[in-house]
């Protein structure tokens, strides 16, 4: 077992809107993500609908879709280059304070982070750690046990001053971390009560504020060693024990009562033999005193012994009162041996431990003896702190005859859990929502208070990692009664999601002593406002006594110079100011502005001059105007000459300034109060500055306000604004950001503190969820080149809770936000239609319910009256200029009831007349609408039985103003439709064809016949809820839905069978797929049998992506799932419903691209062919020209060379050649 404990948070939820955030200059490197190069050109305009109020593309690995936590955990938050926020390191509880530790040499050692966490960034860190903003690494600073409330980094002294409610380094509630040395005790060893604020006074001294009355080294409980450690339930063992009957059981000496040496009461060792006595307990403790009764049986007894703490195996140093001299005397110098007297007149002897050391077992080793051997007649252990354990065996032993000893009373089906890594065993119980509401489960802790006085009361919670219950741990509700006749303290909620052991202070103040008529009690029960099954744990409650006699009252000035005086409080204006306050002052806030120190908290001065806030200047405490404020101040924030103040007040102490409701400012220059609007309606806990771009490229500091309030109060012409514990005050506009007409992005979560880091953006702490599209709620456009999301300009606010009617017939999922959309462009008519279940604001300021129209100029309008406000639009289609809108729709139009489907004339801007006869059946819903290609027929599918008086279950066709039943034999609920050409319709859902159940069915519009996709469909594990084409004629297609076991499935149909997803893992079981779409890529991905190399499958919904986590959209390339779009909605993750586009993808190039070599060869062949054709064409043209000009073909017939040879013999022709004077004769 180990001995750690922590303090818990009280976190406030917030939801707020801010303007475009300033691009960060963070020194750390963020890892960009290379998304597939999507080409949307052939789709035209593209948009996405869903249930979200913030959304962004997944562009950095540090991005997540995780919603802000409501279980008490927070994180260090940085800003990504794309403007989104991300958790740099997550804590398991509250982060309360930070400061950059710049050492004396000017080097940044890191950011010191404090809170009540037990782990930060996955590393065990008990309340305090160091964060490196350049590497995102966490360095724990071990040594403190408890909660850190404030850190102050002082470069001049190379020191970090740390305050809170903790123990460590032999100090309580205040300690120092010194660069190069580590934890260092302050000279005064801390305080006897919690520290809440630290600052540096104008004179260079360090000022501590809190709930304390003395220094740690000057106060102690009046009565020490008040509680007996229960050894009766321990496992007792021994070594070298005597074999004498009645004296051989080491348990004999537990709970000594008679004081006599006798069988059954005394334990003896063997003669002249050293031995040991050991106790192993199931809980940890810090003993302050050991009491031993020596035996005198037959002259025997223990002479010397030593005490060893286990499992540390450390020998403890102790002191005792020497019975001879009466002086306090240490045991042997090395702590190895302590003497035990054999004086028979001395009933027992006490030994005080020099140091407080935690242990769960101990051993007494006896080394010398009197007479024939050693032995003991009794043993008891004591401790200062008073505990009451949930496990009764750990409370004070009943055998000790303690009249009103500590105990507990559990009620309900609690079970005991092993201690594992915790301090002790504890009780655990699993509770359903009904169990939580029944108020039948609790543990009542009753401490043994023997001394009336001031106590710090803390509740311990064991860590959840050791019992693997972190995902089930809930919230405990803790109350207490501490004074006789006093009222119970207000209930406090303790989040039990801590990874490691922690403790929460629930009370600091007076506690009355136990009497027959009164006992202080602490009751732990489940917080009743939890709607899920939880695990609740109960371990122990500590009452730690403090003292009012230390001479302080909430303020202390410390001079860090060596040799300074600590105890002469009269020389300090701060110390004196504290003592002049009424007792039990609580100092929560300290600040210095222009050399004047300001002190805030819950107090009033003894002279009645001021309340809850005052200033100190020139050594004097002074009232602020109008006597301060009329109730507690919780926090300060300095901005220029203004001191921003948050708390529980409503006015000044004298009531002369209106509008100071829980949030106000004090102008230190003019010394006057300033109303900020009219404040907020509820308590303010923290004020955190944040730089925002209120005007384009003009960053300015705004003031964010966190707390338990639900409205920004009305002022001037501005109405009250409902919020969830957060507001943003814009100093330059003197107004709340929520009142300004600015394009904003949405952030949800909570903030607790911030700190500035030189060369980097401010580091925030809290829990927020932010995505990067300003003004985007429930619908966005998607463009490529570059790939980005943009707002559609509709301010849609998804409803937080859905009525029972808002359910899709498939899956029974509650529907909020935008579900569907359509682009309609015809002639001069250009309308974008968004449908779902939402409330939006039209351009003219009117309210829009569930169906919104955006025209070509961006003007937003809605439909007229007549439909019920809880209608939900699930499917849209157009034919000519008529909009077919379906869903869970009801109402009355033109004195006729409508149900499931309406028609709207987009050109005329009104409902079409007449409307189709209403659909009928149980839970009527239209889930899909599609127009038959090259036809006026509109097919409507969903969950219905009739259309008007016509029996038409599941799918019905509307044409020429009337319903027709397409075929027969189909029934059930249809979720999706896809045309496979002009005459074939594919339907998916939970369908029955001629009495046979199927998930998919085909309809032949020519033959008017339904057929089930029986063979392949048998492989589909559940109803189909999403369907999309995988090729042009939809002979291949993708389907998705929920299996019978609740897990999501995704399958592709091709080659007459369904192909499983074999690569890239699979989506998590909790995924819900709402939409599927094929997209084209500009660059090929790796080859896959499922997806063409130039295509990718878009999956929308609420997804658990392998090796990533939550996403609203993912891409699947046949090899891997790739996170694509992240969104949030309120205090949870968002979801995307579907993609819709102006055009359909044509799949013309979906087969992939040839390699470059083949492309070159084909190009060369084409070039040669073209050249040949050109030559032939040229020849033909030339021939035509010649013929047109009268050219005739030359003769091609030759004379017969031998035809006339017989007419003139050769001799007659050549015989006279030699004769002169005469010509030849022919």
JSON list of C-alpha atoms in Angstrom, two decimals, residues 47-149:
[
{"chain": "A", "resi": 47, "resn": "UNK", "atom": "CA", "xyz": [-22.60, 20.71, -47.89]},
{"chain": "A", "resi": 48, "resn": "UNK", "atom": "CA", "xyz": [-22.82, 18.67, -44.71]},
{"chain": "A", "resi": 49, "resn": "UNK", "atom": "CA", "xyz": [-25.55, 18.54, -42.09]},
{"chain": "A", "resi": 50, "resn": "UNK", "atom": "CA", "xyz": [-25.41, 17.33, -38.53]},
{"chain": "A", "resi": 51, "resn": "UNK", "atom": "CA", "xyz": [-25.81, 18.00, -34.84]},
{"chain": "A", "resi": 52, "resn": "UNK", "atom": "CA", "xyz": [-22.93, 20.29, -33.91]},
{"chain": "A", "resi": 53, "resn": "UNK", "atom": "CA", "xyz": [-22.17, 23.82, -32.84]},
{"chain": "A", "resi": 54, "resn": "UNK", "atom": "CA", "xyz": [-18.48, 23.74, -33.71]},
{"chain": "A", "resi": 55, "resn": "UNK", "atom": "CA", "xyz": [-16.71, 21.86, -36.48]},
{"chain": "A", "resi": 56, "resn": "UNK", "atom": "CA", "xyz": [-13.34, 21.63, -38.22]},
{"chain": "A", "resi": 57, "resn": "UNK", "atom": "CA", "xyz": [-11.29, 19.49, -40.55]},
{"chain": "A", "resi": 58, "resn": "UNK", "atom": "CA", "xyz": [-8.80, 17.16, -38.92]},
{"chain": "A", "resi": 59, "resn": "UNK", "atom": "CA", "xyz": [-5.56, 18.90, -39.87]},
{"chain": "A", "resi": 60, "resn": "UNK", "atom": "CA", "xyz": [-3.28, 18.40, -36.84]},
{"chain": "A", "resi": 61, "resn": "UNK", "atom": "CA", "xyz": [-2.58, 15.24, -34.90]},
{"chain": "A", "resi": 62, "resn": "UNK", "atom": "CA", "xyz": [-3.11, 17.11, -31.64]},
{"chain": "A", "resi": 63, "resn": "UNK", "atom": "CA", "xyz": [-6.78, 17.74, -32.54]},
{"chain": "A", "resi": 64, "resn": "UNK", "atom": "CA", "xyz": [-9.49, 15.68, -30.91]},
{"chain": "A", "resi": 65, "resn": "UNK", "atom": "CA", "xyz": [-13.27, 15.67, -30.96]},
{"chain": "A", "resi": 66, "resn": "UNK", "atom": "CA", "xyz": [-13.49, 14.98, -27.25]},
{"chain": "A", "resi": 67, "resn": "UNK", "atom": "CA", "xyz": [-16.08, 17.18, -25.61]},
{"chain": "A", "resi": 68, "resn": "UNK", "atom": "CA", "xyz": [-15.23, 19.22, -22.57]},
{"chain": "A", "resi": 69, "resn": "UNK", "atom": "CA", "xyz": [-15.19, 17.10, -19.48]},
{"chain": "A", "resi": 70, "resn": "UNK", "atom": "CA", "xyz": [-17.94, 17.30, -16.89]},
{"chain": "A", "resi": 71, "resn": "UNK", "atom": "CA", "xyz": [-16.42, 14.74, -14.53]},
{"chain": "A", "resi": 72, "resn": "UNK", "atom": "CA", "xyz": [-14.13, 17.18, -12.73]},
{"chain": "A", "resi": 73, "resn": "UNK", "atom": "CA", "xyz": [-11.04, 16.64, -14.88]},
{"chain": "A", "resi": 74, "resn": "UNK", "atom": "CA", "xyz": [-9.30, 19.49, -16.71]},
{"chain": "A", "resi": 75, "resn": "UNK", "atom": "CA", "xyz": [-6.29, 20.02, -18.96]},
{"chain": "A", "resi": 76, "resn": "UNK", "atom": "CA", "xyz": [-3.57, 22.41, -20.02]},
{"chain": "A", "resi": 77, "resn": "UNK", "atom": "CA", "xyz": [-4.82, 23.95, -23.25]},
{"chain": "A", "resi": 78, "resn": "UNK", "atom": "CA", "xyz": [-2.87, 25.35, -26.19]},
{"chain": "A", "resi": 79, "resn": "UNK", "atom": "CA", "xyz": [-3.97, 26.80, -29.52]},
{"chain": "A", "resi": 80, "resn": "UNK", "atom": "CA", "xyz": [-3.21, 25.07, -32.80]},
{"chain": "A", "resi": 81, "resn": "UNK", "atom": "CA", "xyz": [-2.14, 26.96, -35.94]},
{"chain": "A", "resi": 82, "resn": "UNK", "atom": "CA", "xyz": [-5.64, 26.48, -37.38]},
{"chain": "A", "resi": 83, "resn": "UNK", "atom": "CA", "xyz": [-7.17, 28.30, -34.39]},
{"chain": "A", "resi": 84, "resn": "UNK", "atom": "CA", "xyz": [-8.57, 25.24, -32.64]},
{"chain": "A", "resi": 85, "resn": "UNK", "atom": "CA", "xyz": [-7.75, 24.50, -29.05]},
{"chain": "A", "resi": 86, "resn": "UNK", "atom": "CA", "xyz": [-6.20, 21.24, -27.95]},
{"chain": "A", "resi": 87, "resn": "UNK", "atom": "CA", "xyz": [-5.32, 19.62, -24.65]},
{"chain": "A", "resi": 88, "resn": "UNK", "atom": "CA", "xyz": [-1.56, 19.65, -24.24]},
{"chain": "A", "resi": 89, "resn": "UNK", "atom": "CA", "xyz": [-1.73, 17.58, -21.05]},
{"chain": "A", "resi": 90, "resn": "UNK", "atom": "CA", "xyz": [-4.83, 16.20, -19.36]},
{"chain": "A", "resi": 91, "resn": "UNK", "atom": "CA", "xyz": [-5.26, 16.04, -15.60]},
{"chain": "A", "resi": 92, "resn": "UNK", "atom": "CA", "xyz": [-7.61, 13.72, -13.73]},
{"chain": "A", "resi": 93, "resn": "UNK", "atom": "CA", "xyz": [-9.00, 16.59, -11.66]},
{"chain": "A", "resi": 94, "resn": "UNK", "atom": "CA", "xyz": [-8.98, 20.38, -11.31]},
{"chain": "A", "resi": 95, "resn": "UNK", "atom": "CA", "xyz": [-6.13, 22.70, -12.40]},
{"chain": "A", "resi": 96, "resn": "UNK", "atom": "CA", "xyz": [-6.27, 25.84, -10.29]},
{"chain": "A", "resi": 97, "resn": "UNK", "atom": "CA", "xyz": [-3.06, 27.77, -10.75]},
{"chain": "A", "resi": 98, "resn": "UNK", "atom": "CA", "xyz": [-0.03, 28.22, -13.05]},
{"chain": "A", "resi": 99, "resn": "UNK", "atom": "CA", "xyz": [3.03, 30.41, -13.38]},
{"chain": "A", "resi": 100, "resn": "UNK", "atom": "CA", "xyz": [6.09, 30.41, -15.70]},
{"chain": "A", "resi": 101, "resn": "UNK", "atom": "CA", "xyz": [9.21, 29.58, -13.69]},
{"chain": "A", "resi": 102, "resn": "UNK", "atom": "CA", "xyz": [11.90, 31.82, -15.16]},
{"chain": "A", "resi": 103, "resn": "UNK", "atom": "CA", "xyz": [15.03, 31.29, -13.12]},
{"chain": "A", "resi": 104, "resn": "UNK", "atom": "CA", "xyz": [17.52, 33.93, -12.13]},
{"chain": "A", "resi": 105, "resn": "UNK", "atom": "CA", "xyz": [19.60, 33.30, -15.25]},
{"chain": "A", "resi": 106, "resn": "UNK", "atom": "CA", "xyz": [16.60, 34.14, -17.45]},
{"chain": "A", "resi": 107, "resn": "UNK", "atom": "CA", "xyz": [16.03, 30.54, -18.56]},
{"chain": "A", "resi": 108, "resn": "UNK", "atom": "CA", "xyz": [12.51, 29.17, -18.56]},
{"chain": "A", "resi": 109, "resn": "UNK", "atom": "CA", "xyz": [12.55, 26.02, -16.46]},
{"chain": "A", "resi": 110, "resn": "UNK", "atom": "CA", "xyz": [8.92, 25.33, -17.31]},
{"chain": "A", "resi": 111, "resn": "UNK", "atom": "CA", "xyz": [5.41, 26.22, -16.21]},
{"chain": "A", "resi": 112, "resn": "UNK", "atom": "CA", "xyz": [4.56, 25.20, -12.68]},
{"chain": "A", "resi": 113, "resn": "UNK", "atom": "CA", "xyz": [1.03, 23.78, -12.57]},
{"chain": "A", "resi": 114, "resn": "UNK", "atom": "CA", "xyz": [-0.96, 23.27, -9.40]},
{"chain": "A", "resi": 115, "resn": "UNK", "atom": "CA", "xyz": [-4.34, 21.81, -8.54]},
{"chain": "A", "resi": 116, "resn": "UNK", "atom": "CA", "xyz": [-5.96, 18.82, -6.91]},
{"chain": "A", "resi": 117, "resn": "UNK", "atom": "CA", "xyz": [-5.04, 16.34, -9.64]},
{"chain": "A", "resi": 118, "resn": "UNK", "atom": "CA", "xyz": [-3.28, 13.06, -9.06]},
{"chain": "A", "resi": 119, "resn": "UNK", "atom": "CA", "xyz": [-2.00, 12.70, -12.61]},
{"chain": "A", "resi": 120, "resn": "UNK", "atom": "CA", "xyz": [-1.12, 15.12, -15.40]},
{"chain": "A", "resi": 121, "resn": "UNK", "atom": "CA", "xyz": [-0.43, 14.06, -18.96]},
{"chain": "A", "resi": 122, "resn": "UNK", "atom": "CA", "xyz": [-0.79, 10.42, -17.93]},
{"chain": "A", "resi": 123, "resn": "UNK", "atom": "CA", "xyz": [2.02, 10.76, -15.37]},
{"chain": "A", "resi": 124, "resn": "UNK", "atom": "CA", "xyz": [1.38, 10.47, -11.65]},
{"chain": "A", "resi": 125, "resn": "UNK", "atom": "CA", "xyz": [1.76, 13.93, -10.19]},
{"chain": "A", "resi": 126, "resn": "UNK", "atom": "CA", "xyz": [0.32, 14.70, -6.78]},
{"chain": "A", "resi": 127, "resn": "UNK", "atom": "CA", "xyz": [-1.09, 18.21, -7.00]},
{"chain": "A", "resi": 128, "resn": "UNK", "atom": "CA", "xyz": [1.88, 19.91, -8.66]},
{"chain": "A", "resi": 129, "resn": "UNK", "atom": "CA", "xyz": [4.05, 19.38, -11.74]},
{"chain": "A", "resi": 130, "resn": "UNK", "atom": "CA", "xyz": [6.28, 21.18, -14.24]},
{"chain": "A", "resi": 131, "resn": "UNK", "atom": "CA", "xyz": [5.14, 21.56, -17.87]},
{"chain": "A", "resi": 132, "resn": "UNK", "atom": "CA", "xyz": [7.51, 22.21, -20.78]},
{"chain": "A", "resi": 133, "resn": "UNK", "atom": "CA", "xyz": [5.57, 24.27, -23.37]},
{"chain": "A", "resi": 134, "resn": "UNK", "atom": "CA", "xyz": [8.08, 23.44, -26.11]},
{"chain": "A", "resi": 135, "resn": "UNK", "atom": "CA", "xyz": [7.93, 19.67, -25.83]},
{"chain": "A", "resi": 136, "resn": "UNK", "atom": "CA", "xyz": [4.58, 19.17, -24.08]},
{"chain": "A", "resi": 137, "resn": "UNK", "atom": "CA", "xyz": [6.36, 17.04, -21.48]},
{"chain": "A", "resi": 138, "resn": "UNK", "atom": "CA", "xyz": [5.37, 16.77, -17.83]},
{"chain": "A", "resi": 139, "resn": "UNK", "atom": "CA", "xyz": [7.85, 16.52, -14.96]},
{"chain": "A", "resi": 140, "resn": "UNK", "atom": "CA", "xyz": [6.24, 15.57, -11.64]},
{"chain": "A", "resi": 141, "resn": "UNK", "atom": "CA", "xyz": [7.43, 17.36, -8.53]},
{"chain": "A", "resi": 142, "resn": "UNK", "atom": "CA", "xyz": [6.90, 14.63, -5.92]},
{"chain": "A", "resi": 143, "resn": "UNK", "atom": "CA", "xyz": [6.81, 15.33, -2.23]},
{"chain": "A", "resi": 144, "resn": "UNK", "atom": "CA", "xyz": [3.49, 17.06, -1.57]},
{"chain": "A", "resi": 145, "resn": "UNK", "atom": "CA", "xyz": [0.32, 15.31, -0.44]},
{"chain": "A", "resi": 146, "resn": "UNK", "atom": "CA", "xyz": [-2.79, 17.37, -0.99]},
{"chain": "A", "resi": 147, "resn": "UNK", "atom": "CA", "xyz": [-4.18, 20.25, -3.04]},
{"chain": "A", "resi": 148, "resn": "UNK", "atom": "CA", "xyz": [-2.17, 23.13, -4.49]},
{"chain": "A", "resi": 149, "resn": "UNK", "atom": "CA", "xyz": [-4.29, 26.29, -4.74]}
]
